[in-house]
Short mmCIF file of C-alpha atoms and ligand atoms in Angstrom, two decimals:
data_model
loop_
_atom_site.label_atom_id
_atom_site.label_comp_id
_atom_site.label_asym_id
_atom_site.label_seq_id
_atom_site.Cartn_x
_atom_site.Cartn_y
_atom_site.Cartn_z
CA MET A 22 7.77 9.07 -1.86
CA ARG A 23 10.63 9.77 0.42
CA LEU A 24 10.84 12.29 3.23
CA ASN A 25 14.29 13.54 2.36
CA ASP A 26 14.27 16.92 4.26
CA PRO A 27 16.06 16.28 7.70
CA LYS A 28 14.36 19.45 9.21
CA LEU A 29 10.93 18.00 8.26
CA ARG A 30 11.76 14.64 9.70
CA ALA A 31 13.05 16.27 12.92
CA ALA A 32 9.77 18.32 13.21
CA ILE A 33 7.72 15.04 12.65
CA ALA A 34 9.80 13.22 15.33
CA GLU A 35 9.06 16.04 17.73
CA LEU A 36 5.31 15.27 17.37
CA GLY A 37 6.04 11.67 18.55
CA VAL A 38 5.12 10.35 15.12
CA GLU A 39 7.31 7.34 14.20
CA TYR A 40 9.09 7.56 10.73
CA GLN A 41 9.68 4.26 8.86
CA PRO A 42 11.68 4.65 5.74
CA ASP A 43 11.16 2.67 2.52
CA VAL A 44 8.32 0.27 3.63
CA SER A 45 7.09 -2.26 1.09
CA PHE A 46 3.26 -1.95 1.11
CA ALA A 47 2.80 -5.37 -0.66
CA GLY A 48 3.43 -6.81 2.79
CA LYS A 49 0.84 -4.45 4.45
CA THR A 50 -2.19 -5.08 2.15
CA SER A 51 -4.30 -8.25 2.03
CA LEU A 52 -3.92 -8.41 -1.73
CA GLY A 53 -0.13 -8.47 -1.39
CA ILE A 54 0.16 -5.73 -4.05
CA GLY A 55 1.81 -2.33 -3.59
CA GLY A 56 5.03 -0.46 -3.96
CA THR A 57 7.24 1.25 -1.41
CA SER A 58 7.08 4.57 0.42
CA ASP A 59 7.93 6.11 3.77
CA LEU A 60 5.39 5.33 6.46
CA LEU A 61 4.37 7.75 9.34
CA LEU A 62 2.99 5.98 12.45
CA ILE A 63 0.76 8.22 14.38
CA ARG A 64 0.82 7.51 18.18
CA LYS A 65 -1.26 10.37 19.48
CA HIS A 66 -4.33 11.63 17.73
CA ALA A 67 -3.66 15.12 18.91
CA SER A 68 -0.49 15.24 16.77
CA LEU A 69 -2.36 14.72 13.48
CA PRO A 70 -3.46 18.38 12.69
CA GLU A 71 0.15 19.54 13.08
CA LEU A 72 1.55 16.62 11.24
CA ILE A 73 -0.72 17.25 8.20
CA HIS A 74 0.00 20.94 8.31
CA LEU A 75 3.78 20.19 8.29
CA LEU A 76 3.24 17.78 5.25
CA ASP A 77 1.04 20.14 3.33
CA ASN A 78 3.36 23.14 3.94
CA ALA A 79 6.34 21.06 2.61
CA GLY A 80 4.27 19.93 -0.45
CA VAL A 81 4.37 16.30 0.62
CA PRO A 82 1.31 14.35 -0.66
CA HIS A 83 -0.11 11.79 1.76
CA ARG A 84 -2.63 9.00 2.07
CA PHE A 85 -4.09 7.23 5.01
CA LEU A 86 -3.99 3.46 5.43
CA GLY A 87 -6.05 1.47 7.84
CA GLY A 88 -5.62 -2.37 7.99
CA GLY A 89 -4.93 -2.58 4.19
CA THR A 90 -7.70 -5.01 3.40
CA ASN A 91 -9.79 -2.97 0.94
CA VAL A 92 -7.31 -1.21 -1.09
CA LEU A 93 -5.38 -1.67 -4.29
CA LEU A 94 -2.05 0.29 -4.21
CA PRO A 95 0.06 0.93 -7.30
CA ASP A 96 3.42 -0.85 -7.84
CA GLY A 97 6.87 0.93 -7.70
CA ASP A 98 7.66 4.14 -5.85
CA LEU A 99 4.38 5.41 -4.34
CA PRO A 100 3.76 9.09 -4.92
CA TRP A 101 2.54 9.65 -1.29
CA VAL A 102 3.85 9.13 2.17
CA VAL A 103 1.55 6.88 3.98
CA LEU A 104 0.01 7.69 7.38
CA GLN A 105 -1.37 5.00 9.74
CA LEU A 106 -2.57 4.95 13.27
CA ALA A 107 -0.42 2.96 15.55
CA ARG A 108 -2.20 0.15 17.57
CA HIS A 109 -2.90 0.79 21.28
CA LYS A 110 -2.67 -1.91 23.92
CA GLU A 111 -6.12 -1.31 25.24
CA ASP A 112 -8.23 -0.05 22.29
CA ALA A 113 -11.70 -0.46 23.61
CA VAL A 114 -13.30 0.72 26.82
CA ILE A 115 -16.85 -0.27 27.80
CA GLU A 116 -19.35 1.64 29.84
CA GLY A 117 -22.64 0.05 30.06
CA ASN A 118 -23.89 -0.32 26.49
CA SER A 119 -21.39 2.18 25.15
CA VAL A 120 -18.03 1.13 23.61
CA HIS A 121 -15.28 3.66 23.04
CA VAL A 122 -12.98 2.14 20.39
CA ASP A 123 -9.79 3.51 18.86
CA CYS A 124 -10.02 3.43 14.98
CA SER A 125 -6.78 1.44 14.85
CA ALA A 126 -8.48 -1.41 16.59
CA ASP A 127 -9.02 -4.62 14.73
CA LEU A 128 -12.69 -4.96 13.90
CA GLY A 129 -12.97 -8.66 14.40
CA ARG A 130 -11.31 -8.47 17.81
CA THR A 131 -13.59 -5.62 18.73
CA VAL A 132 -16.63 -7.63 18.02
CA THR A 133 -15.25 -10.58 20.22
CA TYR A 134 -14.23 -8.24 23.16
CA CYS A 135 -17.69 -6.74 23.20
CA ALA A 136 -19.17 -10.22 23.02
CA LYS A 137 -17.33 -11.19 26.07
CA HIS A 138 -19.01 -8.34 27.79
CA ASP A 139 -22.39 -9.42 26.72
CA LEU A 140 -22.71 -6.77 24.04
CA GLY A 141 -23.97 -8.04 20.68
CA GLY A 142 -25.52 -6.91 17.41
CA MET A 143 -22.24 -6.94 15.36
CA GLU A 144 -21.93 -10.80 14.92
CA GLY A 145 -22.25 -10.30 11.14
CA LEU A 146 -19.14 -8.26 11.08
CA ILE A 147 -16.88 -10.89 12.77
CA GLY A 148 -15.15 -12.04 9.62
CA VAL A 149 -14.62 -8.54 8.08
CA PRO A 150 -10.86 -8.01 8.32
CA GLY A 151 -9.19 -4.61 8.81
CA SER A 152 -9.55 -1.80 11.37
CA VAL A 153 -12.60 -0.18 12.95
CA GLY A 154 -11.70 3.01 10.96
CA GLY A 155 -11.69 1.26 7.66
CA ALA A 156 -15.09 -0.29 8.51
CA LEU A 157 -16.47 3.26 9.31
CA ARG A 158 -15.00 4.69 6.12
CA MET A 159 -17.10 2.22 3.92
CA ASN A 160 -19.83 1.45 6.32
CA ALA A 161 -18.52 -2.14 6.24
CA GLY A 162 -21.30 -4.76 6.46
CA ALA A 163 -22.00 -8.52 6.08
CA TYR A 164 -24.81 -10.91 6.57
CA GLY A 165 -27.42 -8.14 7.09
CA THR A 166 -25.31 -6.15 9.57
CA GLN A 167 -23.57 -2.87 8.96
CA ILE A 168 -21.46 -0.85 11.36
CA GLY A 169 -23.37 2.50 10.79
CA PRO A 170 -26.49 1.91 12.85
CA PHE A 171 -24.19 1.31 16.06
CA VAL A 172 -22.27 4.68 15.68
CA ARG A 173 -23.12 7.20 18.21
CA GLU A 174 -20.15 9.58 17.94
CA VAL A 175 -16.94 9.75 15.79
CA GLU A 176 -13.82 11.66 16.62
CA VAL A 177 -12.53 12.70 13.26
CA TYR A 178 -9.76 14.80 11.78
CA ARG A 179 -11.67 17.01 9.33
CA ALA A 180 -9.57 18.02 6.32
CA ALA A 181 -11.78 21.01 5.67
CA THR A 182 -11.02 22.66 9.09
CA GLY A 183 -7.61 21.08 9.79
CA ARG A 184 -9.01 20.21 13.26
CA ILE A 185 -10.24 17.24 15.21
CA GLU A 186 -13.88 17.40 15.80
CA THR A 187 -16.59 15.02 17.27
CA LEU A 188 -19.46 14.25 15.08
CA ARG A 189 -22.71 12.68 16.40
CA GLY A 190 -23.85 9.52 14.56
CA SER A 191 -27.00 11.35 13.38
CA GLU A 192 -24.76 13.87 11.55
CA ILE A 193 -23.19 11.03 9.45
CA ASN A 194 -24.91 9.46 6.49
CA PHE A 195 -24.30 5.67 6.36
CA GLU A 196 -25.30 3.97 3.05
CA TYR A 197 -24.46 0.63 1.29
CA ARG A 198 -20.54 0.71 1.33
CA HIS A 199 -20.66 4.56 1.37
CA THR A 200 -20.41 7.23 4.12
CA SER A 201 -20.69 11.15 4.04
CA PHE A 202 -17.13 11.57 5.54
CA ALA A 203 -15.05 13.66 3.18
CA PRO A 204 -12.43 11.63 1.30
CA ASP A 205 -9.58 13.07 3.29
CA ASP A 206 -11.13 13.04 6.74
CA ILE A 207 -9.43 10.65 9.06
CA MET A 208 -11.49 8.83 11.71
CA LEU A 209 -9.64 8.49 14.95
CA ALA A 210 -12.15 6.97 17.62
CA VAL A 211 -15.75 5.93 17.74
CA ARG A 212 -18.40 5.45 20.40
CA LEU A 213 -20.68 2.54 19.54
CA GLU A 214 -23.88 1.62 21.35
CA LEU A 215 -24.59 -2.10 21.34
CA PRO A 216 -27.59 -4.11 22.65
CA SER A 217 -27.20 -6.36 25.57
CA LYS A 218 -27.14 -9.95 24.65
CA PRO A 219 -25.83 -13.04 26.48
CA TYR A 220 -22.32 -14.17 25.34
CA ARG A 221 -23.51 -17.71 24.38
CA GLU A 222 -26.06 -16.36 22.01
CA ILE A 223 -23.58 -13.87 20.47
CA LEU A 224 -21.03 -16.80 20.08
CA GLN A 225 -23.66 -18.89 18.25
CA GLY A 226 -24.27 -16.10 15.77
CA ILE A 227 -20.51 -15.61 15.27
CA ARG A 228 -20.15 -19.28 14.56
CA ILE A 229 -22.85 -19.19 11.96
CA CYS A 230 -21.33 -16.27 10.19
CA ASN A 231 -17.78 -17.79 10.26
CA GLU A 232 -19.14 -20.97 8.75
CA LYS A 233 -20.92 -19.03 5.94
CA ARG A 234 -17.79 -17.18 5.17
CA ARG A 235 -15.50 -20.24 5.19
CA SER A 236 -17.82 -22.20 2.85
CA SER A 237 -18.09 -19.50 0.29
CA GLN A 238 -14.99 -17.25 0.30
CA PRO A 239 -11.36 -17.95 -0.67
CA LEU A 240 -10.09 -17.11 2.82
CA ASN A 241 -6.65 -18.76 2.33
CA GLN A 242 -5.87 -16.60 -0.74
CA LYS A 243 -4.70 -12.94 -1.02
CA SER A 244 -7.71 -10.78 -1.80
CA ALA A 245 -9.41 -7.54 -0.86
CA GLY A 246 -12.86 -9.08 -0.44
CA CYS A 247 -15.45 -8.13 -2.86
CA ILE A 248 -13.98 -6.15 -5.82
CA PHE A 249 -17.36 -4.64 -6.98
CA LYS A 250 -20.35 -3.34 -5.11
CA ASN A 251 -23.52 -5.11 -5.79
CA PRO A 252 -25.72 -3.07 -8.25
CA PRO A 253 -29.17 -2.16 -6.83
CA GLY A 254 -31.26 -5.27 -6.62
CA GLY A 255 -28.39 -7.50 -8.09
CA SER A 256 -25.29 -9.48 -7.25
CA ALA A 257 -22.00 -8.67 -8.94
CA GLY A 258 -20.76 -12.16 -7.99
CA ARG A 259 -23.76 -13.95 -9.60
CA MET A 260 -23.31 -12.09 -12.99
CA ILE A 261 -19.60 -12.70 -13.19
CA ASP A 262 -20.16 -16.41 -12.32
CA GLU A 263 -23.06 -16.76 -14.82
CA MET A 264 -20.60 -15.54 -17.61
CA GLY A 265 -18.22 -18.39 -16.75
CA LEU A 266 -15.44 -16.04 -15.57
CA LYS A 267 -14.47 -17.95 -12.38
CA GLY A 268 -10.74 -18.71 -12.80
CA TYR A 269 -10.23 -16.15 -15.52
CA GLY A 270 -7.06 -14.28 -15.05
CA VAL A 271 -4.61 -11.64 -16.13
CA GLY A 272 -1.01 -12.51 -15.14
CA ASP A 273 -1.52 -13.81 -11.51
CA ALA A 274 -4.69 -11.72 -10.88
CA ARG A 275 -7.49 -14.19 -11.03
CA VAL A 276 -11.25 -14.29 -10.46
CA SER A 277 -11.64 -16.69 -7.55
CA ASP A 278 -12.90 -20.23 -8.27
CA ARG A 279 -14.92 -19.95 -4.98
CA HIS A 280 -16.50 -16.58 -5.13
CA ALA A 281 -16.75 -14.71 -8.43
CA ASN A 282 -16.62 -11.26 -6.80
CA PHE A 283 -13.34 -11.90 -5.14
CA PHE A 284 -10.29 -11.37 -7.20
CA VAL A 285 -7.19 -12.95 -5.86
CA ASN A 286 -3.45 -12.56 -6.24
CA ALA A 287 -2.40 -16.10 -7.03
CA GLY A 288 1.23 -15.46 -6.99
CA HIS A 289 2.93 -12.19 -8.10
CA ALA A 290 0.18 -10.20 -9.45
CA SER A 291 1.01 -6.58 -10.24
CA ALA A 292 -1.35 -3.69 -9.65
CA ALA A 293 -1.63 -3.42 -13.55
CA ASP A 294 -2.71 -7.08 -13.72
CA MET A 295 -5.42 -6.53 -11.08
CA LEU A 296 -6.64 -3.23 -12.90
CA ALA A 297 -6.57 -5.04 -16.20
CA LEU A 298 -8.68 -7.95 -14.74
CA ILE A 299 -11.15 -5.33 -13.17
CA SER A 300 -11.53 -3.49 -16.34
CA TYR A 301 -12.08 -6.64 -18.41
CA VAL A 302 -14.83 -7.99 -16.01
CA ARG A 303 -16.43 -4.71 -15.89
CA GLY A 304 -16.53 -4.45 -19.66
CA ARG A 305 -18.00 -8.02 -20.03
CA VAL A 306 -20.71 -7.34 -17.45
CA ARG A 307 -21.58 -4.15 -19.15
CA GLU A 308 -21.87 -5.82 -22.61
CA MET A 309 -23.86 -8.75 -21.21
CA TYR A 310 -26.21 -7.08 -18.65
CA GLY A 311 -25.96 -3.39 -19.41
CA VAL A 312 -24.82 -2.80 -15.82
CA GLU A 313 -21.86 -0.54 -14.89
CA LEU A 314 -20.30 -2.12 -11.87
CA GLU A 315 -18.73 0.24 -9.32
CA GLU A 316 -15.55 -0.80 -7.43
CA GLU A 317 -15.86 -1.63 -3.78
CA VAL A 318 -12.07 -2.03 -3.38
CA ILE A 319 -10.56 1.49 -3.02
CA VAL A 320 -8.04 2.03 -5.85
CA TRP A 321 -5.25 4.51 -5.00
CA LYS A 322 -4.44 6.59 -8.08
C1 FAD B 402 -11.28 -11.82 3.00
C2 FAD B 402 -11.99 -10.45 3.04
C3 FAD B 402 -13.39 -10.47 3.29
C4 FAD B 402 -13.87 -9.18 3.36
N1 FAD B 402 -15.22 -9.20 3.64
C5 FAD B 402 -15.98 -7.99 3.69
C6 FAD B 402 -17.32 -7.99 4.11
O1 FAD B 402 -17.97 -9.01 4.28
N2 FAD B 402 -17.99 -6.73 4.16
C7 FAD B 402 -17.18 -5.54 3.92
O2 FAD B 402 -17.79 -4.39 4.02
N3 FAD B 402 -16.04 -5.59 3.52
C8 FAD B 402 -15.30 -6.78 3.46
N4 FAD B 402 -13.99 -6.77 3.20
C9 FAD B 402 -13.25 -5.51 2.76
C10 FAD B 402 -12.50 -4.85 4.02
O3 FAD B 402 -12.15 -5.81 4.91
C11 FAD B 402 -13.40 -3.83 4.65
O4 FAD B 402 -13.70 -2.89 3.80
C12 FAD B 402 -12.74 -3.22 5.90
O5 FAD B 402 -13.58 -2.36 6.57
C13 FAD B 402 -11.58 -2.26 5.36
O6 FAD B 402 -10.81 -1.81 6.56
P1 FAD B 402 -9.28 -1.45 6.54
O7 FAD B 402 -8.82 -0.96 7.89
O8 FAD B 402 -8.46 -2.62 6.00
O9 FAD B 402 -9.31 -0.27 5.42
P2 FAD B 402 -8.10 -0.11 4.46
O10 FAD B 402 -8.07 -1.18 3.38
O11 FAD B 402 -6.78 0.18 4.96
O12 FAD B 402 -8.60 1.23 3.74
C14 FAD B 402 -9.72 1.35 2.99
C15 FAD B 402 -10.00 2.85 2.71
O13 FAD B 402 -10.54 3.43 3.94
C16 FAD B 402 -9.71 4.53 4.30
N5 FAD B 402 -9.47 4.36 5.73
C17 FAD B 402 -9.04 3.33 6.43
N6 FAD B 402 -9.02 3.69 7.82
C18 FAD B 402 -9.48 4.99 7.83
C19 FAD B 402 -9.60 5.89 8.91
N7 FAD B 402 -9.43 5.44 10.28
N8 FAD B 402 -9.99 7.12 8.55
C20 FAD B 402 -10.25 7.51 7.27
N9 FAD B 402 -10.27 6.80 6.34
C21 FAD B 402 -9.73 5.39 6.58
C22 FAD B 402 -8.33 4.22 3.54
O14 FAD B 402 -7.75 5.61 3.39
C23 FAD B 402 -8.72 3.56 2.30
O15 FAD B 402 -9.05 4.57 1.26
C24 FAD B 402 -13.29 -8.03 3.14
C25 FAD B 402 -11.83 -8.08 2.83
C26 FAD B 402 -11.17 -9.29 2.87
C27 FAD B 402 -9.75 -9.34 2.46
#
């Protein structure tokens, strides 16, 4: 999608939003898959309502991208312009046990920054790549820790009202890889409440989680983490592994040899290859186990 109207581009520039034409999103996603589109980089949260108003009025479809580590984008010319929050130099401010973080911040760096201030609890999330906003969207979690329980307030652009609002943590439902935010809400900043813990102790927890990840996941290959959510009481990876599908591929899209719920781009996989692999594996699991696997990766369609 191209923003061809010069008047619209001028109005967007006036909001302080950076316009980047013809961006390849294969280079902006951890799967290395995705076509091209114009990118709008949002520098000030306050500009978002007006930006979306302008785009909607001009009939320009748009999608929001965080760190790009949990998405599968289509190939070719994308039918949306892509919005993203610009990273800030100082993205976290600590006051006592309270941490105010911009949603563009890197989640892992936030965990480390808090650790250095003797604030822990989020050690399990250390190796979850992507932004704080992306983690909020899906209630990211690992090794028994999820971000949801630490959330006290979220500043969010609400699509339903067209305004920026502040929600209390208790007003948000955080479940396994699911939250009650509306699909087109955009999270802008969050206040987390973290327990005090000595840095050395947190570091020890971080090291253990890093080691677990390194020994079980294909971290040197392009992936979006787990492709499927685990079904209640089960493990998608175990089922796929039991069927002998590790290494199975469609084009350059492969089931990882290391972790059967990680599908990797082993070269030049297209979105069509990855979707075909997802569909094939889901069908085999359905036949063998009678279980319908739900995607954890967000497929833009
Ligand atoms: C190697 C690897 C390991 C991983 N391990 C884990 C793991 O252990 N646990 C886990 O939960 N996940 C894991 N993931 C998946 C991914 O890292 C997380 O889901 C992460 O939280 C996604 O954040 P992101 O910023 O990259 O989101 P993106 O991929 O950019 O976006 C994902 C979705 O969230 C939406 N979104 C992003 N930011 C915002 C925002 N600010 N407001 C509104 N919507 C937004 C996007 O529109 C999109 O629909 C892993 C991924 C990789 C590549």
